[in-house]
Short mmCIF file of N, CA and C in Angstrom, two decimals:
data_model
loop_
_atom_site.label_atom_id
_atom_site.label_comp_id
_atom_site.label_asym_id
_atom_site.label_seq_id
_atom_site.Cartn_x
_atom_site.Cartn_y
_atom_site.Cartn_z
N MET U 277 -8.71 -22.69 -31.11
CA MET U 277 -8.39 -21.48 -30.39
C MET U 277 -8.79 -21.66 -28.92
N PRO U 278 -7.89 -21.34 -27.98
CA PRO U 278 -8.21 -21.49 -26.55
C PRO U 278 -9.31 -20.53 -26.12
N GLN U 279 -10.12 -21.00 -25.18
CA GLN U 279 -11.18 -20.17 -24.62
C GLN U 279 -10.58 -19.15 -23.65
N PRO U 280 -11.11 -17.93 -23.64
CA PRO U 280 -10.62 -16.95 -22.65
C PRO U 280 -10.95 -17.41 -21.24
N GLN U 281 -10.06 -17.14 -20.33
CA GLN U 281 -10.28 -17.53 -18.94
C GLN U 281 -11.22 -16.54 -18.27
N THR U 282 -12.22 -17.08 -17.59
CA THR U 282 -13.17 -16.23 -16.90
C THR U 282 -12.77 -16.01 -15.44
N GLN U 283 -11.87 -16.84 -14.94
CA GLN U 283 -11.42 -16.71 -13.55
C GLN U 283 -9.92 -16.44 -13.55
N THR U 284 -9.47 -15.80 -12.51
CA THR U 284 -8.04 -15.58 -12.37
C THR U 284 -7.42 -16.85 -11.82
N GLN U 285 -6.33 -17.26 -12.43
CA GLN U 285 -5.60 -18.43 -11.95
C GLN U 285 -4.67 -17.98 -10.83
N GLN U 286 -4.76 -18.61 -9.68
CA GLN U 286 -3.90 -18.27 -8.55
C GLN U 286 -3.15 -19.52 -8.12
N ARG U 287 -1.85 -19.39 -8.02
CA ARG U 287 -1.04 -20.50 -7.55
C ARG U 287 -0.99 -20.45 -6.03
N TYR U 288 -1.16 -21.61 -5.41
CA TYR U 288 -1.10 -21.71 -3.96
C TYR U 288 -0.64 -23.11 -3.57
N PHE U 289 -0.28 -23.26 -2.32
CA PHE U 289 0.13 -24.58 -1.82
C PHE U 289 -0.37 -24.73 -0.39
N TRP U 290 -0.57 -25.97 -0.01
CA TRP U 290 -0.98 -26.31 1.36
C TRP U 290 0.24 -26.80 2.12
N LEU U 291 0.29 -26.51 3.41
CA LEU U 291 1.43 -26.95 4.22
C LEU U 291 0.99 -27.08 5.68
N PRO U 292 1.30 -28.20 6.33
CA PRO U 292 1.07 -28.30 7.78
C PRO U 292 2.06 -27.39 8.51
N VAL U 293 1.54 -26.51 9.33
CA VAL U 293 2.39 -25.57 10.07
C VAL U 293 1.97 -25.55 11.54
N PRO U 294 2.89 -25.14 12.44
CA PRO U 294 2.54 -25.04 13.84
C PRO U 294 1.36 -24.08 14.04
N ASP U 295 0.32 -24.57 14.71
CA ASP U 295 -0.88 -23.77 14.94
C ASP U 295 -1.46 -24.16 16.29
N GLU U 296 -1.44 -23.22 17.24
CA GLU U 296 -1.90 -23.49 18.61
C GLU U 296 -3.38 -23.83 18.68
N SER U 297 -4.16 -23.49 17.67
CA SER U 297 -5.60 -23.77 17.70
C SER U 297 -5.91 -25.24 17.40
N SER U 298 -4.90 -26.01 17.01
CA SER U 298 -5.09 -27.42 16.68
C SER U 298 -4.69 -28.31 17.85
N ALA U 299 -5.49 -29.35 18.10
CA ALA U 299 -5.17 -30.30 19.17
C ALA U 299 -3.87 -31.05 18.86
N TYR U 300 -3.58 -31.26 17.58
CA TYR U 300 -2.36 -31.94 17.16
C TYR U 300 -1.14 -31.02 17.23
N GLY U 301 -1.38 -29.71 17.23
CA GLY U 301 -0.28 -28.75 17.26
C GLY U 301 0.10 -28.23 15.89
N LEU U 302 -0.43 -28.86 14.85
CA LEU U 302 -0.20 -28.43 13.47
C LEU U 302 -1.54 -28.40 12.75
N MET U 303 -1.62 -27.53 11.73
CA MET U 303 -2.81 -27.49 10.88
C MET U 303 -2.35 -27.17 9.46
N ARG U 304 -3.04 -27.77 8.46
CA ARG U 304 -2.72 -27.47 7.06
C ARG U 304 -3.37 -26.15 6.67
N HIS U 305 -2.53 -25.21 6.25
CA HIS U 305 -3.00 -23.90 5.78
C HIS U 305 -2.58 -23.72 4.33
N ALA U 306 -3.30 -22.86 3.62
CA ALA U 306 -2.98 -22.55 2.22
C ALA U 306 -2.22 -21.22 2.16
N PHE U 307 -1.18 -21.20 1.33
CA PHE U 307 -0.34 -20.02 1.16
C PHE U 307 -0.24 -19.67 -0.32
N ALA U 308 -0.18 -18.39 -0.63
CA ALA U 308 -0.08 -17.94 -2.02
C ALA U 308 1.31 -18.24 -2.58
N GLY U 309 1.38 -18.45 -3.88
CA GLY U 309 2.64 -18.69 -4.56
C GLY U 309 3.02 -20.16 -4.55
N THR U 310 4.32 -20.41 -4.50
CA THR U 310 4.84 -21.77 -4.43
C THR U 310 5.71 -21.89 -3.19
N ARG U 311 5.92 -23.09 -2.75
CA ARG U 311 6.74 -23.33 -1.55
C ARG U 311 8.15 -22.80 -1.76
N LEU U 312 8.64 -22.86 -2.98
CA LEU U 312 10.00 -22.39 -3.28
C LEU U 312 10.13 -20.87 -3.14
N ASP U 313 9.00 -20.15 -3.23
CA ASP U 313 9.02 -18.68 -3.17
C ASP U 313 8.99 -18.14 -1.75
N THR U 314 8.82 -19.00 -0.75
CA THR U 314 8.60 -18.53 0.61
C THR U 314 9.89 -18.51 1.44
N GLY U 315 9.81 -17.82 2.55
CA GLY U 315 10.92 -17.78 3.49
C GLY U 315 10.61 -18.65 4.69
N THR U 316 10.92 -18.14 5.87
CA THR U 316 10.71 -18.92 7.09
C THR U 316 9.33 -18.72 7.68
N ALA U 317 8.60 -17.69 7.22
CA ALA U 317 7.23 -17.44 7.68
C ALA U 317 6.45 -16.81 6.53
N ASP U 318 5.12 -17.00 6.57
CA ASP U 318 4.29 -16.43 5.51
C ASP U 318 2.86 -16.28 6.01
N GLU U 319 2.09 -15.41 5.35
CA GLU U 319 0.69 -15.22 5.70
C GLU U 319 -0.17 -16.18 4.89
N ALA U 320 -1.03 -16.91 5.60
CA ALA U 320 -1.93 -17.87 4.95
C ALA U 320 -3.15 -17.12 4.42
N PHE U 321 -3.96 -17.81 3.63
CA PHE U 321 -5.18 -17.20 3.10
C PHE U 321 -6.13 -16.76 4.21
N CYS U 322 -6.07 -17.41 5.37
CA CYS U 322 -6.93 -17.05 6.50
C CYS U 322 -6.44 -15.79 7.22
N ARG U 323 -5.39 -15.16 6.71
CA ARG U 323 -4.83 -13.89 7.21
C ARG U 323 -3.98 -14.03 8.46
N ASN U 324 -3.61 -15.24 8.84
CA ASN U 324 -2.71 -15.45 9.98
C ASN U 324 -1.33 -15.77 9.44
N THR U 325 -0.31 -15.35 10.17
CA THR U 325 1.07 -15.61 9.77
C THR U 325 1.60 -16.80 10.55
N PHE U 326 2.28 -17.71 9.84
CA PHE U 326 2.79 -18.93 10.45
C PHE U 326 4.24 -19.16 10.06
N ALA U 327 4.98 -19.80 10.97
CA ALA U 327 6.33 -20.26 10.67
C ALA U 327 6.22 -21.45 9.73
N LEU U 328 7.06 -21.47 8.70
CA LEU U 328 7.05 -22.57 7.73
C LEU U 328 8.23 -23.49 7.99
N ALA U 329 7.97 -24.77 8.02
CA ALA U 329 9.01 -25.77 8.24
C ALA U 329 8.75 -26.94 7.31
N ASN U 330 9.61 -27.92 7.34
CA ASN U 330 9.41 -29.13 6.54
C ASN U 330 8.67 -30.16 7.37
N PRO U 331 7.39 -30.39 7.06
CA PRO U 331 6.60 -31.34 7.85
C PRO U 331 6.97 -32.79 7.53
N SER U 332 6.71 -33.66 8.48
CA SER U 332 6.93 -35.09 8.25
C SER U 332 5.71 -35.69 7.56
N GLU U 333 5.81 -36.92 7.15
CA GLU U 333 4.68 -37.62 6.55
C GLU U 333 3.53 -37.72 7.55
N MET U 334 3.86 -37.97 8.81
CA MET U 334 2.84 -38.07 9.86
C MET U 334 2.12 -36.73 10.06
N ASP U 335 2.86 -35.62 9.90
CA ASP U 335 2.24 -34.30 10.02
C ASP U 335 1.18 -34.12 8.94
N TRP U 336 1.48 -34.53 7.72
CA TRP U 336 0.51 -34.42 6.62
C TRP U 336 -0.73 -35.27 6.91
N ILE U 337 -0.53 -36.41 7.52
CA ILE U 337 -1.64 -37.32 7.81
C ILE U 337 -2.51 -36.80 8.95
N HIS U 338 -1.89 -36.31 10.01
CA HIS U 338 -2.63 -35.95 11.22
C HIS U 338 -3.12 -34.50 11.28
N ALA U 339 -2.47 -33.60 10.57
CA ALA U 339 -2.88 -32.19 10.63
C ALA U 339 -4.19 -31.99 9.87
N LYS U 340 -5.14 -31.35 10.53
CA LYS U 340 -6.43 -31.05 9.89
C LYS U 340 -6.27 -29.84 8.97
N THR U 341 -7.22 -29.67 8.06
CA THR U 341 -7.21 -28.56 7.12
C THR U 341 -7.88 -27.34 7.74
N CYS U 342 -7.29 -26.18 7.56
CA CYS U 342 -7.89 -24.92 8.01
C CYS U 342 -9.14 -24.66 7.17
N GLN U 343 -10.28 -24.65 7.82
CA GLN U 343 -11.53 -24.44 7.09
C GLN U 343 -11.66 -23.02 6.55
N ASN U 344 -11.05 -22.04 7.21
CA ASN U 344 -11.08 -20.67 6.70
C ASN U 344 -10.31 -20.57 5.39
N CYS U 345 -9.12 -21.15 5.32
CA CYS U 345 -8.35 -21.16 4.07
C CYS U 345 -9.13 -21.89 2.98
N ASN U 346 -9.70 -23.03 3.33
CA ASN U 346 -10.43 -23.83 2.37
C ASN U 346 -11.64 -23.07 1.81
N THR U 347 -12.39 -22.41 2.68
CA THR U 347 -13.57 -21.65 2.26
C THR U 347 -13.16 -20.49 1.36
N LEU U 348 -12.11 -19.77 1.73
CA LEU U 348 -11.67 -18.63 0.92
C LEU U 348 -11.22 -19.07 -0.47
N LEU U 349 -10.52 -20.19 -0.55
CA LEU U 349 -10.08 -20.68 -1.86
C LEU U 349 -11.27 -21.12 -2.70
N LYS U 350 -12.26 -21.75 -2.10
CA LYS U 350 -13.47 -22.14 -2.84
C LYS U 350 -14.19 -20.90 -3.38
N GLU U 351 -14.28 -19.86 -2.56
CA GLU U 351 -14.94 -18.63 -3.00
C GLU U 351 -14.18 -17.98 -4.15
N MET U 352 -12.85 -18.03 -4.11
CA MET U 352 -12.04 -17.47 -5.19
C MET U 352 -12.28 -18.21 -6.50
N LYS U 353 -12.60 -19.49 -6.41
CA LYS U 353 -12.85 -20.28 -7.61
C LYS U 353 -14.32 -20.24 -8.02
N GLY U 354 -15.13 -19.47 -7.28
CA GLY U 354 -16.54 -19.31 -7.62
C GLY U 354 -17.42 -20.46 -7.21
N ARG U 355 -16.95 -21.26 -6.27
CA ARG U 355 -17.75 -22.39 -5.79
C ARG U 355 -18.49 -22.00 -4.52
N PRO U 356 -19.71 -22.51 -4.36
CA PRO U 356 -20.44 -22.20 -3.13
C PRO U 356 -19.80 -22.90 -1.93
N ARG U 357 -20.07 -22.39 -0.76
CA ARG U 357 -19.52 -22.97 0.47
C ARG U 357 -20.00 -24.37 0.70
#
């Protein structure tokens, strides 16, 4: 018999998006749902809205991760900072 889930399962995805706060011009942010469910813009977990585009392989390599999105997702999973 499966164990009851103690945490809510939330689907999310990471995506490099244009972000003026990044020296590279892009930053990886986390968004709720799946990439297929989104339009041309969406609100990230850090509460900022970004235009969504198809990043290149180099964008994935060079874009840093948004620490606010990362921290919020860790807290949702019950992990300490």
